[in-house]
C-alpha atoms as a printed R data frame, in Angstrom:
    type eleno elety resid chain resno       x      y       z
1   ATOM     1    CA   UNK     A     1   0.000  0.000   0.000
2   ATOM     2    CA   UNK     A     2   1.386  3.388  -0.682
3   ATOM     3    CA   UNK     A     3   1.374  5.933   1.828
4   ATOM     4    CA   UNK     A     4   1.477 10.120   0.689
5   ATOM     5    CA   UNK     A     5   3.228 11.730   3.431
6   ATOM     6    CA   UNK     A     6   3.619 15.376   3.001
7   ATOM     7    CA   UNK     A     7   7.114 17.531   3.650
8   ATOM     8    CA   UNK     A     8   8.160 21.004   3.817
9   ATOM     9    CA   UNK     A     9  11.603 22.546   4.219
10  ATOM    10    CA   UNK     A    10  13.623 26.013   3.875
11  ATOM    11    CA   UNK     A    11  14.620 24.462   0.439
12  ATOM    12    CA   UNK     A    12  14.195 22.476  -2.084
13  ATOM    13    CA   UNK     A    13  16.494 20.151  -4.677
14  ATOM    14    CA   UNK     A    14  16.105 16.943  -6.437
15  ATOM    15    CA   UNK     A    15  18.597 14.868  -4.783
16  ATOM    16    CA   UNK     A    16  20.790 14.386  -8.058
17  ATOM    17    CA   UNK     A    17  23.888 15.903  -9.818
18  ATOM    18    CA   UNK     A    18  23.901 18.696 -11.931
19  ATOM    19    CA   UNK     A    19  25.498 17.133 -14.775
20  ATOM    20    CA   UNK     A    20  23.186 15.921 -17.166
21  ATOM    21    CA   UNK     A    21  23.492 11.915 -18.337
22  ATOM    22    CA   UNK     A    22  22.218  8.920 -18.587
23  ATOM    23    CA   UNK     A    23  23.516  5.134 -17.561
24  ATOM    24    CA   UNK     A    24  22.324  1.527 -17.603
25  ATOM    25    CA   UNK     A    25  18.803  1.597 -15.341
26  ATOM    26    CA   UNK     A    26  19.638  5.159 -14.331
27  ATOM    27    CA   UNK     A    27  18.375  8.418 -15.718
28  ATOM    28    CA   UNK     A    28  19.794 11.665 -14.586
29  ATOM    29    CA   UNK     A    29  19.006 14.757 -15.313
30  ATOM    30    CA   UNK     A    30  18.356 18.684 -14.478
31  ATOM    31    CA   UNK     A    31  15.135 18.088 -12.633
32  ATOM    32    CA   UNK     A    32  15.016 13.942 -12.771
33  ATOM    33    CA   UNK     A    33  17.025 11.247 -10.395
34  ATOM    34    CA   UNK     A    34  15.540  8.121 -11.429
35  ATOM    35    CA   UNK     A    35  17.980  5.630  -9.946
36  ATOM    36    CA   UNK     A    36  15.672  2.591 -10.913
37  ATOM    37    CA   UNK     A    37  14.922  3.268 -14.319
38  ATOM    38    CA   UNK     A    38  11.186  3.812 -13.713
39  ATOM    39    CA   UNK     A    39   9.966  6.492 -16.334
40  ATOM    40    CA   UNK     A    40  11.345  4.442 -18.964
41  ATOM    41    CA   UNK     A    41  10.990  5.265 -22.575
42  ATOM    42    CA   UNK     A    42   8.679  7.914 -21.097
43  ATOM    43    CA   UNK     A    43  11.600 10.269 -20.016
44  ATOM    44    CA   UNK     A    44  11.384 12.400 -22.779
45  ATOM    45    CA   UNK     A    45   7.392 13.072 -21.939
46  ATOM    46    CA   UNK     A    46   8.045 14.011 -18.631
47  ATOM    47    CA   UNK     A    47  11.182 15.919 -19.014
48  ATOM    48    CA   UNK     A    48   8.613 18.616 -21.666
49  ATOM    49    CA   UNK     A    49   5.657 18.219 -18.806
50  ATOM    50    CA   UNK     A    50   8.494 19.536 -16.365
51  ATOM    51    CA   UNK     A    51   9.438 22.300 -18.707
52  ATOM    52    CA   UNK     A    52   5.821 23.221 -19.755
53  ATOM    53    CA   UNK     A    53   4.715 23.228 -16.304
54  ATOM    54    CA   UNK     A    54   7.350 25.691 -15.656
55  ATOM    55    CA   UNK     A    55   6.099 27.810 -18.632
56  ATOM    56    CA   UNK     A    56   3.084 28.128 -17.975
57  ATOM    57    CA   UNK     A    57   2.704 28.363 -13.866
58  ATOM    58    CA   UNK     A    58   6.335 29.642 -13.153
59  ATOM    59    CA   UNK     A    59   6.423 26.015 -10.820
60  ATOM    60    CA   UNK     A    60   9.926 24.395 -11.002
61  ATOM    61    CA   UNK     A    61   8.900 20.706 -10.290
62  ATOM    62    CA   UNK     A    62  11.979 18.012  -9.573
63  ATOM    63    CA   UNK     A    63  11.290 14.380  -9.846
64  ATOM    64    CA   UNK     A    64  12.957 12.109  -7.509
65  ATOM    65    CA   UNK     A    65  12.837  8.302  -7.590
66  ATOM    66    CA   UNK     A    66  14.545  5.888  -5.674
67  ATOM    67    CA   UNK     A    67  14.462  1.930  -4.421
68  ATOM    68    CA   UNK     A    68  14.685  3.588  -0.911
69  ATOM    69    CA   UNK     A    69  14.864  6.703   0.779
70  ATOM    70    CA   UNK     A    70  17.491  4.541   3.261
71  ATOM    71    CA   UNK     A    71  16.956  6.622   5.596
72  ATOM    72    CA   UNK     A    72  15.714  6.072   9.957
73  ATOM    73    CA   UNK     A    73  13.909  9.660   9.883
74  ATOM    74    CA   UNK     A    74  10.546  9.541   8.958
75  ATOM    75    CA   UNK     A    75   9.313 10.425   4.949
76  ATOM    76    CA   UNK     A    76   9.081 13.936   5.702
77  ATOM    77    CA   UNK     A    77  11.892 14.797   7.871
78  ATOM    78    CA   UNK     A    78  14.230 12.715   4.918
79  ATOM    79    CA   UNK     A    79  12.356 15.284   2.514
80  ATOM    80    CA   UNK     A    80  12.815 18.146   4.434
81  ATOM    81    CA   UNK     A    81  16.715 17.326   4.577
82  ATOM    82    CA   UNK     A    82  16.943 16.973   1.048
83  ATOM    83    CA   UNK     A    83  15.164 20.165   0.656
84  ATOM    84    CA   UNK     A    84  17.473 22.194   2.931
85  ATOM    85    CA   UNK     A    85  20.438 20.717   1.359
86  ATOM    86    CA   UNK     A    86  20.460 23.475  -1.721
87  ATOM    87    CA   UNK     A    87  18.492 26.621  -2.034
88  ATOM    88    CA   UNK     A    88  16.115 26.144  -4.350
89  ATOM    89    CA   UNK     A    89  14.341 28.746  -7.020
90  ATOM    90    CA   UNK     A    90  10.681 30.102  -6.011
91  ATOM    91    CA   UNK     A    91   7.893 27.899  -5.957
92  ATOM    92    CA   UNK     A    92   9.770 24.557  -6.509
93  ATOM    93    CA   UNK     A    93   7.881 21.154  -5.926
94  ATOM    94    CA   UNK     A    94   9.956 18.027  -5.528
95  ATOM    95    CA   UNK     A    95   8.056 14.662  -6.234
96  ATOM    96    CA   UNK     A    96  10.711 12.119  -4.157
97  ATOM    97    CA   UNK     A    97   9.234  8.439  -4.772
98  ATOM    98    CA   UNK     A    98  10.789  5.327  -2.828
99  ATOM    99    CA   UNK     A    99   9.224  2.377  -4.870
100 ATOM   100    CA   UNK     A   100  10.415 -0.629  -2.572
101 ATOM   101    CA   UNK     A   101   9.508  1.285   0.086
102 ATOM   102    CA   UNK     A   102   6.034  2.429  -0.819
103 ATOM   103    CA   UNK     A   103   6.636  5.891   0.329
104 ATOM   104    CA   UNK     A   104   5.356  8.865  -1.672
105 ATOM   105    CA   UNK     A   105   6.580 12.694  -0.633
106 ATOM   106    CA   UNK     A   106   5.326 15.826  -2.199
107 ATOM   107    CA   UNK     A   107   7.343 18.891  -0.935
108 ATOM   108    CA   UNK     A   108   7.015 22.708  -1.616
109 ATOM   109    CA   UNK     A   109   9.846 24.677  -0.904
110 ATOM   110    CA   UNK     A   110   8.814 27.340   2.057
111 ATOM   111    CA   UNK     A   111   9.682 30.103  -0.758
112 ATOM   112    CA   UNK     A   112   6.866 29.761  -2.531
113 ATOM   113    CA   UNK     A   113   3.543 31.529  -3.127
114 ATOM   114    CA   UNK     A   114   1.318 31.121  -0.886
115 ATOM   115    CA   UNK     A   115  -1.017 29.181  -2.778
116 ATOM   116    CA   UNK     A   116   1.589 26.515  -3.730
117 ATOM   117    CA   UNK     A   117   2.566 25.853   0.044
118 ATOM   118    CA   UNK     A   118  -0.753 25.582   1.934
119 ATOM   119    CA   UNK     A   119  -1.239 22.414   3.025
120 ATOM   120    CA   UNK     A   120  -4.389 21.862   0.999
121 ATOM   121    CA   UNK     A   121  -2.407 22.527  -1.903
122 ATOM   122    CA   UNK     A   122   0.330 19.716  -1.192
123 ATOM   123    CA   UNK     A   123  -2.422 17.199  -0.519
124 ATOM   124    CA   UNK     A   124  -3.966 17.146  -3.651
125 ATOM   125    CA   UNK     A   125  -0.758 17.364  -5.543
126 ATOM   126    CA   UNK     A   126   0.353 13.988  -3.532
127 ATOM   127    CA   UNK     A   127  -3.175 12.727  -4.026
128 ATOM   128    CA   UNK     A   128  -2.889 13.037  -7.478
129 ATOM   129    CA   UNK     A   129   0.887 11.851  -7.391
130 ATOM   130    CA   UNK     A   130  -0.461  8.553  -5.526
131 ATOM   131    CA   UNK     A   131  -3.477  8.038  -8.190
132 ATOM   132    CA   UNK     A   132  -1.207  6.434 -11.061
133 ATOM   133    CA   UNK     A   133   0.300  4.166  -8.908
134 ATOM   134    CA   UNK     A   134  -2.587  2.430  -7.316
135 ATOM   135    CA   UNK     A   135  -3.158  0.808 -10.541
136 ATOM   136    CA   UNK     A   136  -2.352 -2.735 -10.892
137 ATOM   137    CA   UNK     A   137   0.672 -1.994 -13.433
138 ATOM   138    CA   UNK     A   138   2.281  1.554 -11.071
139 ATOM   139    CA   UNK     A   139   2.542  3.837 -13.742
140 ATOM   140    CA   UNK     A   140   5.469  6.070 -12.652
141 ATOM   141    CA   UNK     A   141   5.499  8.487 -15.419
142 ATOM   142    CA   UNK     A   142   1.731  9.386 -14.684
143 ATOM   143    CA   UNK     A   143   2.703  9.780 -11.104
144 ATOM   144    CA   UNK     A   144   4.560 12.580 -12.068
145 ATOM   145    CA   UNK     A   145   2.354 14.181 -14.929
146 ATOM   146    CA   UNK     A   146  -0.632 13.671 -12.833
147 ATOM   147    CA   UNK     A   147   1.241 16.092 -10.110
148 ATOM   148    CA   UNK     A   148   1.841 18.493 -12.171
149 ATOM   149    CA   UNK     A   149  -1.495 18.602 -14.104
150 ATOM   150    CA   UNK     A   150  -3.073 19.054 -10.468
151 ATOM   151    CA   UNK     A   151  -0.840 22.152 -10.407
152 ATOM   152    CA   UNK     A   152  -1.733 23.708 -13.207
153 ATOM   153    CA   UNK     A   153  -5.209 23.049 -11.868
154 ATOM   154    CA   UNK     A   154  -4.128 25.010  -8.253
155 ATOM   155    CA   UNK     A   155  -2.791 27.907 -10.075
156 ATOM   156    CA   UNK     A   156  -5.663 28.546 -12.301
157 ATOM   157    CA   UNK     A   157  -7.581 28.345  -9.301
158 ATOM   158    CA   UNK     A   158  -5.170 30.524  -7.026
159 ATOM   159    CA   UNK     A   159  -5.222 33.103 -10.190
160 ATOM   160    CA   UNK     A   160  -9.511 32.881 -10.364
161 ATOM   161    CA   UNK     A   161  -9.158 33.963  -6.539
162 ATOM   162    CA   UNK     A   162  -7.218 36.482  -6.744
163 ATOM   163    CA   UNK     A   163  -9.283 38.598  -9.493
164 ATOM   164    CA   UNK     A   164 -12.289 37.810  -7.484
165 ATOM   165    CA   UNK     A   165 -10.772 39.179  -4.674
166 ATOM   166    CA   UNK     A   166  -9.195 42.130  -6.533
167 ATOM   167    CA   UNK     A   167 -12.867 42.674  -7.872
168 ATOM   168    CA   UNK     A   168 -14.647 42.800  -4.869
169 ATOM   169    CA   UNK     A   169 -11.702 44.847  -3.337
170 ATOM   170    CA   UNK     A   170 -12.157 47.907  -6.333
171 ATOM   171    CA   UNK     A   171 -16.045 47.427  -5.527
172 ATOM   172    CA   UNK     A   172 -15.882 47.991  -2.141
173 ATOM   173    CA   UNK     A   173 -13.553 51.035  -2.617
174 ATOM   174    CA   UNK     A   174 -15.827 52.671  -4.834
175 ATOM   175    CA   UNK     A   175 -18.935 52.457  -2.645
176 ATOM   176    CA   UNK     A   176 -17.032 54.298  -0.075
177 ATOM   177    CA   UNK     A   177 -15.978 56.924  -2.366
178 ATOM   178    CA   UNK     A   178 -20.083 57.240  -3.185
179 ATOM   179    CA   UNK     A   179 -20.735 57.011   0.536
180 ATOM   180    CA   UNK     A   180 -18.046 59.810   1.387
181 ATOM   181    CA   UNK     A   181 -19.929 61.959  -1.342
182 ATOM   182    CA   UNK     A   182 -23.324 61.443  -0.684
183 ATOM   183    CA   UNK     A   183 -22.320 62.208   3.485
184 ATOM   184    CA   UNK     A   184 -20.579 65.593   2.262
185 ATOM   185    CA   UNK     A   185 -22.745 66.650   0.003
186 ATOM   186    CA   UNK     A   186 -25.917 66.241   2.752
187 ATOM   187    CA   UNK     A   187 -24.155 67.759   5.124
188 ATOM   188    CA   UNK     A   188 -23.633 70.890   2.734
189 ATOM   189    CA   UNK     A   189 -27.295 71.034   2.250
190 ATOM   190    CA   UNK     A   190 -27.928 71.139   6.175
191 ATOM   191    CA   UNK     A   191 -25.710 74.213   6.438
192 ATOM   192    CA   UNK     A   192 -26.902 76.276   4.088
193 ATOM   193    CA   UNK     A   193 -30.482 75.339   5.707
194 ATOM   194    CA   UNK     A   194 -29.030 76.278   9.224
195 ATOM   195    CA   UNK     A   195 -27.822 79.813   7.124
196 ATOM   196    CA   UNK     A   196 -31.010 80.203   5.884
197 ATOM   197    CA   UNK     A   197 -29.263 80.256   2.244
198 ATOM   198    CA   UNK     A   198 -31.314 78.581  -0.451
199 ATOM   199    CA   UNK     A   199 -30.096 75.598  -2.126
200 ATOM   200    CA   UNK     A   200 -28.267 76.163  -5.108
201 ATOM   201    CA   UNK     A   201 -30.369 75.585  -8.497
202 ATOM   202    CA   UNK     A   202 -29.394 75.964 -11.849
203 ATOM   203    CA   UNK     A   203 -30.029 79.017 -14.318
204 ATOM   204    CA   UNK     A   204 -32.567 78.703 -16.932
205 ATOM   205    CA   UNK     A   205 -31.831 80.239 -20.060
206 ATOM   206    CA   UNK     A   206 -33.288 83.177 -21.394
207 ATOM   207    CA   UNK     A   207 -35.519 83.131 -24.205
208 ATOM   208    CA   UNK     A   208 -36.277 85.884 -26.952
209 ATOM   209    CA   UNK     A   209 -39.853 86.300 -27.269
């Protein structure tokens, strides 16, 4: 049974070199460590979902999959280590999968937007992670392409919010600038009462007989 633990951290990396290559069984990359040669022929697919993703929500999303984590700490506090150990760009989401031990680990980087981080946020991302690999036949690439579909789904959403709230914000400010002028211009009316002045009213034009 897999289990979708969730982890957070100061920062966020990948777990794998820098230099770009490949070997027998392993596949290593910018943003993918797959030490067990799960993704397959489907490298190449995931490696342009990782790059669109970052084009089109600004989310840098590192793929991390392992036999093990090998590790005593719990899921999370291995993630958050792994985070911490570089500092990683604004919202970055690292996807760290242990497929012998059946532990899954979504973790945002704690220098993301706001939307990205909330804990509602990193569930369904891990729920969606988990999804693909519930089927009989785990299918690892979907894992990771079902992540970050959910997070293009998040941002739309986070985006949808924001106008709304933006809206209601300029809607609100413009009622007080009608209250403020409907208060002033009643209170100029009761003073030139008080005066005994009468109301200003406009001129009618003159007309030639």
């Amino acid at each position: 049974m897999w289990i979708t633990p969730n982890a957070y951290g100061d920062n966020s990396s990948d777990g794998s070199n820098s230099d770009s290559g490949t070997s027998s069984g392993v596949t290593i990359t910018e943003n993918i460590t797959d030490t067990e040669n799960l993704l397959g022929s489907h490298v190449n697919e995931v490696s342009d979902a990782i790059d669109n993703t970052e084009k089109e929500t600004g989310v840098h999303v590192h793929l991390l999959f392992l036999s093990s984590f090998n590790s005593e700490q719990t899921p999370q506090k291995w993630a958050a280590s792994v985070l911490e150990s570089t500092d990683p760009d604004p919202n970055t989401v690292m996807l760290a999968v242990a497929s012998n031990d059946g532990n899954l680990v979504v973790a945002v980087s704690s220098n993301s937007e706001e939307w990205l981080k909330k804990q509602s946020t990193v569930d369904e991302l891990s729920a969606a992670a988990q999804k693909p690999l519930m089927e009989s036949t785990p299918n690892w690439a979907g894992a990771a392409t079902a992540m970050m579909d959910e997070i293009a789904k998040a941002k739309t959403t986070a985006t949808s919010s924001t106008t709304v709230i933006i809206g209601v914000a300029v809607m609100a400010g413009v009622l007080v600038v009608l209250i403020v002028v409907i208060v002033v211009t009643m209170s100029i009316r009761r003073r030139r009462k008080a005066k005994g002045l009468p109301a200003s009213k406009p001129k009618k034009g003159r007309h030639r007989g």
